[in-house]
Amino acid sequence: MTTTNQSQNIPFNEAQQAWLGGFFAGMHSHILQSAGSADAANARNISILYGSQTGNSESVAHDAAQVAKAHGLNPSILSMDEIETDAFAQIEYLLIITSTYGEGEMPDNAQMLWETISADDTIDLANMQYSVLALGDTSYDLFCQAGIEWDQRLEKLGAKRLYDRIDCDVDFDASAESWITNIIPLMADGATAITIDSSATGSAAKYGRKNPFPGKLVANRLLTSPDSSKEIRHYEISIAGSELSYEAGDALNVVPVNCPDLSADIIKAIGCTGDEDEPVNGVLMPLSQSLNEHFEIKLPSKELLDEIARRSGDQELNNLLASGDKEKLASYLWGRDTLDLLLQFPEMQFSAAEFLALLKPLQHRAYSISSSGKANPETVHLTIGSVRYHSHHRDHKGVCSTYLADLADETSPVRCFFSPNKVFRVPEDDNLPMIMVGPGTGIAPFRAFLQEREFRKAKGINWLFFGDRNAAKDFIYQDEIEAMQKKGVLAKLDLAFSRDQEEKIYVQDRMREKGGELFALLEQGGYFFVCGDAYRMAKDVDKALHDLIAVHGQLSAEQAAEYVNQMKKDKRYVRDVY
Ligand SMILES: Cc1cc2nc3c(=O)[nH]c(=O)nc-3n(C[C@H](O)[C@H](O)[C@H](O)COP(=O)(O)OP(=O)(O)OC[C@H]3O[C@@H](n4cnc5c(N)ncnc54)[C@H](O)[C@@H]3O)c2cc1C
Ligand SMILES: NC(=O)c1ccc[n+]([C@@H]2O[C@H](COP(=O)([O-])OP(=O)(O)OC[C@H]3O[C@@H](n4cnc5c(N)ncnc54)[C@H](OP(=O)(O)O)[C@@H]3O)[C@@H](O)[C@H]2O)c1
Ligand SMILES: Cc1cc2nc3c(=O)[nH]c(=O)nc-3n(C[C@H](O)[C@H](O)[C@H](O)COP(=O)(O)O)c2cc1C
C-alpha cells in the first residue's frame, strides 16, 4: 500500500479510513489556531514544487502551503515548469511533491526541469534542505519512480535531506498528511513565527477532489458507428449551480460506481452474501455497498494477489510473484481481473472484513474535457472510449468508461471535479498558429480548443491531425469538424485512417508528408499540441516532430532536439497523453 523508508508506515485500514474520511480538513484548523505571531517579513521562505498531471500533487502542495503558513513559514507554490534552473539552485528550503506517469516517467510539467537538473553535475545544492513526497500507484511496475529519482538526484547534488521521502499509493491522503505534519516543523525549526491571517490560508473551495460536485448527466450518445470495432461516446455533464468553471485544456475527474453485477459475482465467489456490515471510514455499511461504491474491484491489488497465491498455493502464481519478473506477471494479469482470479480458485473463501482489507480505494478517472468553458459555461463535454473486452471466458468492462456508458443517467449524480492543466492551453496570442495532433479520443481537447478559438474570433491558423481505424465508422465529430472547416475556424485538416488500406497510416505519417508546411508554422511561433495514447502514438509523433524539424530546418539530430526542447520551454510543445 504505502511504503516509506522511515518508520512511519501507516496500517492499510487506517490509511483507507483516513482517505475516506478526509480528516486533513480538521488538522488545518487545529494548527492554524496554535500558530504564534511575529513579523511576516522575517518569515523563512520555502519553495513547494509540484510535478502533477491530474492535480493530486498540486492539491497536496496547497495543503502543505497552508500548514507551512500556520508554522510561520512563507511558502511559494510552483509547478515544476514555472521555475528556471538558476532559481531552483538558489532554493534553501525545498519540498518536492511529484507523481509518476507513463512507465516510471516524470509528469509532463516536471520533464524539462528534470532533464536539466539530471544532466548537469556542476549544480551545487549544498545550501539546500529538502524532502520529497512521491505520489504513485503500486499497480505500476515503477512505483513512485519520479519521486525516487528526484530524491536521489538532490542528495547527489549535495542537498541535505531533512526528512525521508514518503512514497504514496493511490490512497495518498493519510501518508501525505503524515509527511506534511513531520516535515513542516523541521523546515520551521528556528524560523520566526508570523501571525496567521486566516484569509491568506484560503477557504477551501466548495467542490474539489475531497468533495466532488454531483453533476447531472444530460447527454450520452454514441459517436462511432454501431458496427464499429470500438465504442467512443460523447457525454455532457451539467455543472449548473456549482459555481465551478473550467478552461479548454483542463480535465474532469469522474468518481465512478462499480458495476453491481460484478460486485454481486465477487461476493458470491468469496462465499459472502453482501449483507455483511463492515465499517468504511467508521460508517457501517453492507459489503455490497462498499464494493459498489468504495473499493477497486476490477484490477487486483498486489496484496490481494499475494494472498490468493498464499492461500491457493498455486505454483504458477507463486513462482511468478517470487521471480520478480514484472513483464511475465503483467502478461499473466493482462485481461485477468479480480473475479477471474477468484473463479480460478473456487475453493477460496474470505470473510467480508478479510476481503475489504485486501482492496484499494476506488479511484477517480481523468478525462480531457472536449468543450470550451467559455462557449459552454454550464456543461462539461467528454469524449470517452468505452473499455470492453472478452477474456477468460467472460465479458470485461472498464470501471469508469462503462459506468458512464451503462449505469449513469439523469437521475443519479455523476460525482466529478476539475484538474486544471495550466500549460495545455489555447495560445494567449490569437494570431499564432495551432497544430493539434489527436487521434482517437485524443481529439477531445482539440474540439474544446476549436470552440475556444471560434468564441474568441481568433485569426491564427488551426490545423488538426486526426485519425482512427476506419473513416466510415470512426470519424467522430465529422459533422462538427466539417462545419468548422466551412466556417474557416479549422484551416487545415489531415486524416489518417489506419485500417482503410493494407498498410497502416498514422497521424505521424501525415505530419511527415506535410513536414515543410508544419515546420514553417513552427517557425512563425506556432504551438504544437498532442493528445491521446501515451505509449505508442505520442512517442512516434515525437520522433516524427524531431525528424521533420531536422529535415526542413536543415538541422542535425542534436540541433533538432534543442529546437524541440526550446519549444517545450516556451510551452509551445505540450502534451496531454495517457
Ligand atoms: C489526463 C488524462 C486524460 C484522459 N482523457 C481521456 C479521454 O479524454 N478519453 C478517454 O477515453 N480516456 C481518457 N483517459 C483515460 C481514462 O482516464 C481511463 O483510464 C479510461 O477511461 C479507462 O478507465 P476505465 O475505468 O473505464 O477502465 P479500468 O477499469 O481502469 O480498466 C482499464 C484496464 O483494463 C485492462 N484492459 C483494457 N483493455 C483491455 C483489453 N483489450 N484486454 C485486456 N485488458 C484490457 C487494462 O488492465 C487497463 O489498464 C485519460 C487519462 C488521463 C490520465
Ligand atoms: N496499450 C495498448 O495496447 C492500447 C491499445 C489501445 C488503446 N489504448 C489506450 O486507449 C486510449 C486511447 O484509445 P483511442 O481509442 O482513443 O485510440 P487508439 O487506440 O490510440 O487508436 C486511435 C488511432 O491511433 C492508431 N495508432 C495505433 N498505434 C499508433 C501509433 N504508434 N502512432 C499513431 N497512431 C497509432 C490506431 O490505429 P490501429 O489501432 O489500427 O493500429 C487508431 O487508428 C489510451 O488510453 C490508450 O493508451 C492502449
Ligand atoms: C497513465 C498513467 C500512468 C501512470 N504511471 C505510473 C507509474 O509508472 N508509476 C507510479 O507509481 N504511478 C503511476 N501512475 C499513478 C499516478 O502517479 C498517481 O495516480 C498520482 O496520484 C497522480 O498524481 P497527479 O494527479 O499529481 O499527477 C500513473 C497514472 C496514470 C493515469
mmCIF file of N, CA and C in Angstrom, residues 192-270:
data_model
loop_
_atom_site.group_PDB
_atom_site.id
_atom_site.type_symbol
_atom_site.label_atom_id
_atom_site.label_comp_id
_atom_site.label_asym_id
_atom_site.label_seq_id
_atom_site.Cartn_x
_atom_site.Cartn_y
_atom_site.Cartn_z
ATOM 1 N N THR A 192 11.219 32.360 12.406
ATOM 2 C CA THR A 192 10.371 33.265 13.170
ATOM 3 C C THR A 192 8.908 33.016 12.817
ATOM 4 N N ALA A 193 8.106 32.852 13.828
ATOM 5 C CA ALA A 193 6.680 32.614 13.552
ATOM 6 C C ALA A 193 5.993 33.922 13.166
ATOM 7 N N ILE A 194 4.959 33.832 12.380
ATOM 8 C CA ILE A 194 4.212 35.018 11.975
ATOM 9 C C ILE A 194 2.754 34.885 12.395
ATOM 10 N N THR A 195 2.076 35.995 12.396
ATOM 11 C CA THR A 195 0.639 35.938 12.653
ATOM 12 C C THR A 195 -0.049 35.271 11.478
ATOM 13 N N ILE A 196 -0.953 34.399 11.774
ATOM 14 C CA ILE A 196 -1.652 33.747 10.679
ATOM 15 C C ILE A 196 -2.877 34.551 10.296
ATOM 16 N N ASP A 197 -2.853 34.981 9.051
ATOM 17 C CA ASP A 197 -4.022 35.656 8.510
ATOM 18 C C ASP A 197 -4.900 34.564 7.917
ATOM 19 N N SER A 198 -6.001 34.274 8.598
ATOM 20 C CA SER A 198 -6.770 33.107 8.159
ATOM 21 C C SER A 198 -7.298 33.280 6.748
ATOM 22 N N SER A 199 -7.463 34.551 6.282
ATOM 23 C CA SER A 199 -7.932 34.715 4.905
ATOM 24 C C SER A 199 -6.839 34.287 3.932
ATOM 25 N N ALA A 200 -5.544 34.447 4.383
ATOM 26 C CA ALA A 200 -4.438 34.080 3.489
ATOM 27 C C ALA A 200 -4.357 32.579 3.296
ATOM 28 N N THR A 201 -4.823 31.825 4.260
ATOM 29 C CA THR A 201 -4.747 30.377 4.107
ATOM 30 C C THR A 201 -5.827 29.876 3.153
ATOM 31 N N GLY A 202 -6.724 30.765 2.850
ATOM 32 C CA GLY A 202 -7.710 30.431 1.815
ATOM 33 C C GLY A 202 -8.799 29.531 2.335
ATOM 34 N N SER A 203 -10.022 29.834 2.021
ATOM 35 C CA SER A 203 -11.068 28.913 2.428
ATOM 36 C C SER A 203 -11.157 27.833 1.364
ATOM 37 N N ALA A 204 -11.359 26.620 1.811
ATOM 38 C CA ALA A 204 -11.373 25.508 0.857
ATOM 39 C C ALA A 204 -12.503 25.716 -0.150
ATOM 40 N N ALA A 205 -12.221 25.399 -1.415
ATOM 41 C CA ALA A 205 -13.261 25.524 -2.429
ATOM 42 C C ALA A 205 -14.395 24.592 -2.031
ATOM 43 N N LYS A 206 -15.621 24.978 -2.450
ATOM 44 C CA LYS A 206 -16.786 24.192 -2.053
ATOM 45 C C LYS A 206 -16.697 22.773 -2.629
ATOM 46 N N TYR A 207 -16.295 22.694 -3.889
ATOM 47 C CA TYR A 207 -16.196 21.381 -4.528
ATOM 48 C C TYR A 207 -14.780 21.144 -5.023
ATOM 49 N N GLY A 208 -14.323 19.925 -4.903
ATOM 50 C CA GLY A 208 -12.985 19.583 -5.360
ATOM 51 C C GLY A 208 -12.767 18.099 -5.156
ATOM 52 N N ARG A 209 -11.469 17.704 -5.154
ATOM 53 C CA ARG A 209 -11.140 16.288 -5.036
ATOM 54 C C ARG A 209 -11.758 15.660 -3.793
ATOM 55 N N LYS A 210 -11.732 16.423 -2.683
ATOM 56 C CA LYS A 210 -12.245 15.839 -1.445
ATOM 57 C C LYS A 210 -13.759 15.962 -1.322
ATOM 58 N N ASN A 211 -14.344 16.773 -2.174
ATOM 59 C CA ASN A 211 -15.803 16.931 -2.138
ATOM 60 C C ASN A 211 -16.314 17.103 -3.568
ATOM 61 N N PRO A 212 -16.371 16.011 -4.324
ATOM 62 C CA PRO A 212 -16.748 16.120 -5.744
ATOM 63 C C PRO A 212 -18.146 16.700 -5.936
ATOM 64 N N PHE A 213 -18.317 17.420 -7.047
ATOM 65 C CA PHE A 213 -19.620 18.018 -7.355
ATOM 66 C C PHE A 213 -20.551 16.938 -7.918
ATOM 67 N N PRO A 214 -21.807 16.893 -7.443
ATOM 68 C CA PRO A 214 -22.747 15.932 -8.029
ATOM 69 C C PRO A 214 -23.323 16.485 -9.332
ATOM 70 N N GLY A 215 -22.660 16.209 -10.436
ATOM 71 C CA GLY A 215 -23.102 16.720 -11.742
ATOM 72 C C GLY A 215 -24.260 15.887 -12.271
ATOM 73 N N LYS A 216 -24.923 16.459 -13.276
ATOM 74 C CA LYS A 216 -26.056 15.733 -13.852
ATOM 75 C C LYS A 216 -25.686 15.345 -15.284
ATOM 76 N N LEU A 217 -25.815 14.065 -15.581
ATOM 77 C CA LEU A 217 -25.506 13.608 -16.934
ATOM 78 C C LEU A 217 -26.665 13.988 -17.852
ATOM 79 N N VAL A 218 -26.396 14.929 -18.775
ATOM 80 C CA VAL A 218 -27.510 15.393 -19.612
ATOM 81 C C VAL A 218 -27.393 14.896 -21.053
ATOM 82 N N ALA A 219 -26.283 14.316 -21.418
ATOM 83 C CA ALA A 219 -26.183 13.718 -22.760
ATOM 84 C C ALA A 219 -25.229 12.536 -22.729
ATOM 85 N N ASN A 220 -25.588 11.500 -23.464
ATOM 86 C CA ASN A 220 -24.755 10.294 -23.591
ATOM 87 C C ASN A 220 -25.079 9.720 -24.961
ATOM 88 N N ARG A 221 -24.192 9.980 -25.952
ATOM 89 C CA ARG A 221 -24.518 9.441 -27.279
ATOM 90 C C ARG A 221 -23.295 8.802 -27.933
ATOM 91 N N LEU A 222 -23.607 7.813 -28.745
ATOM 92 C CA LEU A 222 -22.551 7.058 -29.419
ATOM 93 C C LEU A 222 -21.987 7.901 -30.555
ATOM 94 N N LEU A 223 -20.660 7.996 -30.614
ATOM 95 C CA LEU A 223 -20.029 8.772 -31.688
ATOM 96 C C LEU A 223 -19.584 7.869 -32.833
ATOM 97 N N THR A 224 -19.089 6.691 -32.476
ATOM 98 C CA THR A 224 -18.660 5.755 -33.511
ATOM 99 C C THR A 224 -19.907 5.071 -34.073
ATOM 100 N N SER A 225 -19.763 4.470 -35.216
ATOM 101 C CA SER A 225 -20.930 3.815 -35.803
ATOM 102 C C SER A 225 -21.228 2.521 -35.019
ATOM 103 N N PRO A 226 -22.514 2.109 -34.959
ATOM 104 C CA PRO A 226 -22.853 0.929 -34.149
ATOM 105 C C PRO A 226 -22.091 -0.324 -34.583
ATOM 106 N N ASP A 227 -21.667 -0.385 -35.853
ATOM 107 C CA ASP A 227 -20.926 -1.581 -36.275
ATOM 108 C C ASP A 227 -19.410 -1.354 -36.264
ATOM 109 N N SER A 228 -18.959 -0.318 -35.573
ATOM 110 C CA SER A 228 -17.510 -0.080 -35.456
ATOM 111 C C SER A 228 -16.884 -1.123 -34.536
ATOM 112 N N SER A 229 -15.578 -1.318 -34.673
ATOM 113 C CA SER A 229 -14.867 -2.250 -33.790
ATOM 114 C C SER A 229 -14.587 -1.605 -32.436
ATOM 115 N N LYS A 230 -14.904 -0.314 -32.306
ATOM 116 C CA LYS A 230 -14.730 0.322 -30.999
ATOM 117 C C LYS A 230 -15.939 1.184 -30.667
ATOM 118 N N GLU A 231 -16.007 1.594 -29.406
ATOM 119 C CA GLU A 231 -17.161 2.398 -28.964
ATOM 120 C C GLU A 231 -16.622 3.670 -28.318
ATOM 121 N N ILE A 232 -16.854 4.790 -28.973
ATOM 122 C CA ILE A 232 -16.481 6.075 -28.359
ATOM 123 C C ILE A 232 -17.776 6.863 -28.171
ATOM 124 N N ARG A 233 -17.959 7.427 -26.989
ATOM 125 C CA ARG A 233 -19.214 8.118 -26.678
ATOM 126 C C ARG A 233 -18.963 9.569 -26.302
ATOM 127 N N HIS A 234 -19.998 10.382 -26.546
ATOM 128 C CA HIS A 234 -19.967 11.799 -26.168
ATOM 129 C C HIS A 234 -20.871 11.977 -24.958
ATOM 130 N N TYR A 235 -20.345 12.639 -23.931
ATOM 131 C CA TYR A 235 -21.126 12.886 -22.709
ATOM 132 C C TYR A 235 -21.180 14.379 -22.432
ATOM 133 N N GLU A 236 -22.282 14.794 -21.819
ATOM 134 C CA GLU A 236 -22.355 16.167 -21.322
ATOM 135 C C GLU A 236 -22.827 16.104 -19.875
ATOM 136 N N ILE A 237 -22.058 16.749 -19.017
ATOM 137 C CA ILE A 237 -22.388 16.762 -17.586
ATOM 138 C C ILE A 237 -22.681 18.203 -17.188
ATOM 139 N N SER A 238 -23.836 18.413 -16.603
ATOM 140 C CA SER A 238 -24.197 19.781 -16.206
ATOM 141 C C SER A 238 -23.508 20.117 -14.887
ATOM 142 N N ILE A 239 -22.888 21.313 -14.866
ATOM 143 C CA ILE A 239 -22.291 21.788 -13.606
ATOM 144 C C ILE A 239 -23.063 23.021 -13.116
ATOM 145 N N ALA A 240 -24.280 23.177 -13.628
ATOM 146 C CA ALA A 240 -25.099 24.336 -13.233
ATOM 147 C C ALA A 240 -25.253 24.355 -11.715
ATOM 148 N N GLY A 241 -25.106 25.524 -11.146
ATOM 149 C CA GLY A 241 -25.282 25.684 -9.706
ATOM 150 C C GLY A 241 -24.040 25.371 -8.891
ATOM 151 N N SER A 242 -22.982 24.949 -9.530
ATOM 152 C CA SER A 242 -21.778 24.546 -8.783
ATOM 153 C C SER A 242 -20.852 25.718 -8.499
ATOM 154 N N GLU A 243 -21.013 26.800 -9.233
ATOM 155 C CA GLU A 243 -20.088 27.939 -9.225
ATOM 156 C C GLU A 243 -18.692 27.530 -9.685
ATOM 157 N N LEU A 244 -18.601 26.402 -10.364
ATOM 158 C CA LEU A 244 -17.309 25.962 -10.889
ATOM 159 C C LEU A 244 -17.166 26.449 -12.327
ATOM 160 N N SER A 245 -15.917 26.638 -12.743
ATOM 161 C CA SER A 245 -15.678 26.993 -14.140
ATOM 162 C C SER A 245 -14.432 26.246 -14.615
ATOM 163 N N TYR A 246 -14.249 26.187 -15.900
ATOM 164 C CA TYR A 246 -13.094 25.462 -16.426
ATOM 165 C C TYR A 246 -12.621 26.110 -17.713
ATOM 166 N N GLU A 247 -11.406 25.742 -18.100
ATOM 167 C CA GLU A 247 -10.798 26.267 -19.325
ATOM 168 C C GLU A 247 -10.621 25.120 -20.302
ATOM 169 N N ALA A 248 -10.646 25.440 -21.586
ATOM 170 C CA ALA A 248 -10.302 24.425 -22.587
ATOM 171 C C ALA A 248 -8.889 23.933 -22.269
ATOM 172 N N GLY A 249 -8.711 22.628 -22.224
ATOM 173 C CA GLY A 249 -7.406 22.057 -21.878
ATOM 174 C C GLY A 249 -7.415 21.376 -20.518
ATOM 175 N N ASP A 250 -8.398 21.740 -19.673
ATOM 176 C CA ASP A 250 -8.483 21.111 -18.348
ATOM 177 C C ASP A 250 -9.036 19.682 -18.469
ATOM 178 N N ALA A 251 -8.917 18.949 -17.356
ATOM 179 C CA ALA A 251 -9.502 17.599 -17.315
ATOM 180 C C ALA A 251 -10.610 17.563 -16.272
ATOM 181 N N LEU A 252 -11.568 16.690 -16.485
ATOM 182 C CA LEU A 252 -12.597 16.439 -15.474
ATOM 183 C C LEU A 252 -12.350 15.039 -14.917
ATOM 184 N N ASN A 253 -12.325 14.946 -13.604
ATOM 185 C CA ASN A 253 -12.174 13.637 -12.966
ATOM 186 C C ASN A 253 -13.551 13.123 -12.573
ATOM 187 N N VAL A 254 -13.809 11.898 -12.919
ATOM 188 C CA VAL A 254 -15.113 11.300 -12.616
ATOM 189 C C VAL A 254 -14.920 10.206 -11.565
ATOM 190 N N VAL A 255 -15.732 10.263 -10.523
ATOM 191 C CA VAL A 255 -15.678 9.232 -9.479
ATOM 192 C C VAL A 255 -16.722 8.171 -9.854
ATOM 193 N N PRO A 256 -16.261 6.981 -10.237
ATOM 194 C CA PRO A 256 -17.234 6.002 -10.753
ATOM 195 C C PRO A 256 -17.926 5.208 -9.648
ATOM 196 N N VAL A 257 -18.919 4.458 -10.075
ATOM 197 C CA VAL A 257 -19.548 3.446 -9.217
ATOM 198 C C VAL A 257 -19.310 2.122 -9.941
ATOM 199 N N ASN A 258 -18.971 1.088 -9.190
ATOM 200 C CA ASN A 258 -18.714 -0.206 -9.833
ATOM 201 C C ASN A 258 -19.991 -0.829 -10.378
ATOM 202 N N CYS A 259 -19.805 -1.723 -11.321
ATOM 203 C CA CYS A 259 -20.941 -2.436 -11.891
ATOM 204 C C CYS A 259 -21.511 -3.384 -10.816
ATOM 205 N N PRO A 260 -22.792 -3.232 -10.442
ATOM 206 C CA PRO A 260 -23.348 -4.065 -9.365
ATOM 207 C C PRO A 260 -23.316 -5.557 -9.696
ATOM 208 N N ASP A 261 -23.369 -5.902 -10.991
ATOM 209 C CA ASP A 261 -23.294 -7.330 -11.351
ATOM 210 C C ASP A 261 -21.916 -7.890 -10.993
ATOM 211 N N LEU A 262 -20.897 -7.067 -11.228
ATOM 212 C CA LEU A 262 -19.540 -7.534 -10.911
ATOM 213 C C LEU A 262 -19.385 -7.709 -9.402
ATOM 214 N N SER A 263 -19.879 -6.729 -8.610
ATOM 215 C CA SER A 263 -19.725 -6.911 -7.157
ATOM 216 C C SER A 263 -20.534 -8.113 -6.679
ATOM 217 N N ALA A 264 -21.703 -8.332 -7.272
ATOM 218 C CA ALA A 264 -22.506 -9.492 -6.848
ATOM 219 C C ALA A 264 -21.754 -10.793 -7.143
ATOM 220 N N ASP A 265 -21.120 -10.867 -8.319
ATOM 221 C CA ASP A 265 -20.361 -12.082 -8.667
ATOM 222 C C ASP A 265 -19.176 -12.282 -7.722
ATOM 223 N N ILE A 266 -18.538 -11.177 -7.345
ATOM 224 C CA ILE A 266 -17.387 -11.283 -6.439
ATOM 225 C C ILE A 266 -17.849 -11.752 -5.058
ATOM 226 N N ILE A 267 -18.956 -11.174 -4.593
ATOM 227 C CA ILE A 267 -19.490 -11.554 -3.276
ATOM 228 C C ILE A 267 -19.770 -13.063 -3.240
ATOM 229 N N LYS A 268 -20.357 -13.545 -4.337
ATOM 230 C CA LYS A 268 -20.656 -14.982 -4.418
ATOM 231 C C LYS A 268 -19.352 -15.790 -4.419
ATOM 232 N N ALA A 269 -18.390 -15.308 -5.189
ATOM 233 C CA ALA A 269 -17.138 -16.066 -5.322
ATOM 234 C C ALA A 269 -16.375 -16.167 -4.009
ATOM 235 N N ILE A 270 -16.480 -15.146 -3.137
ATOM 236 C CA ILE A 270 -15.741 -15.244 -1.861
ATOM 237 C C ILE A 270 -16.575 -15.916 -0.770
#
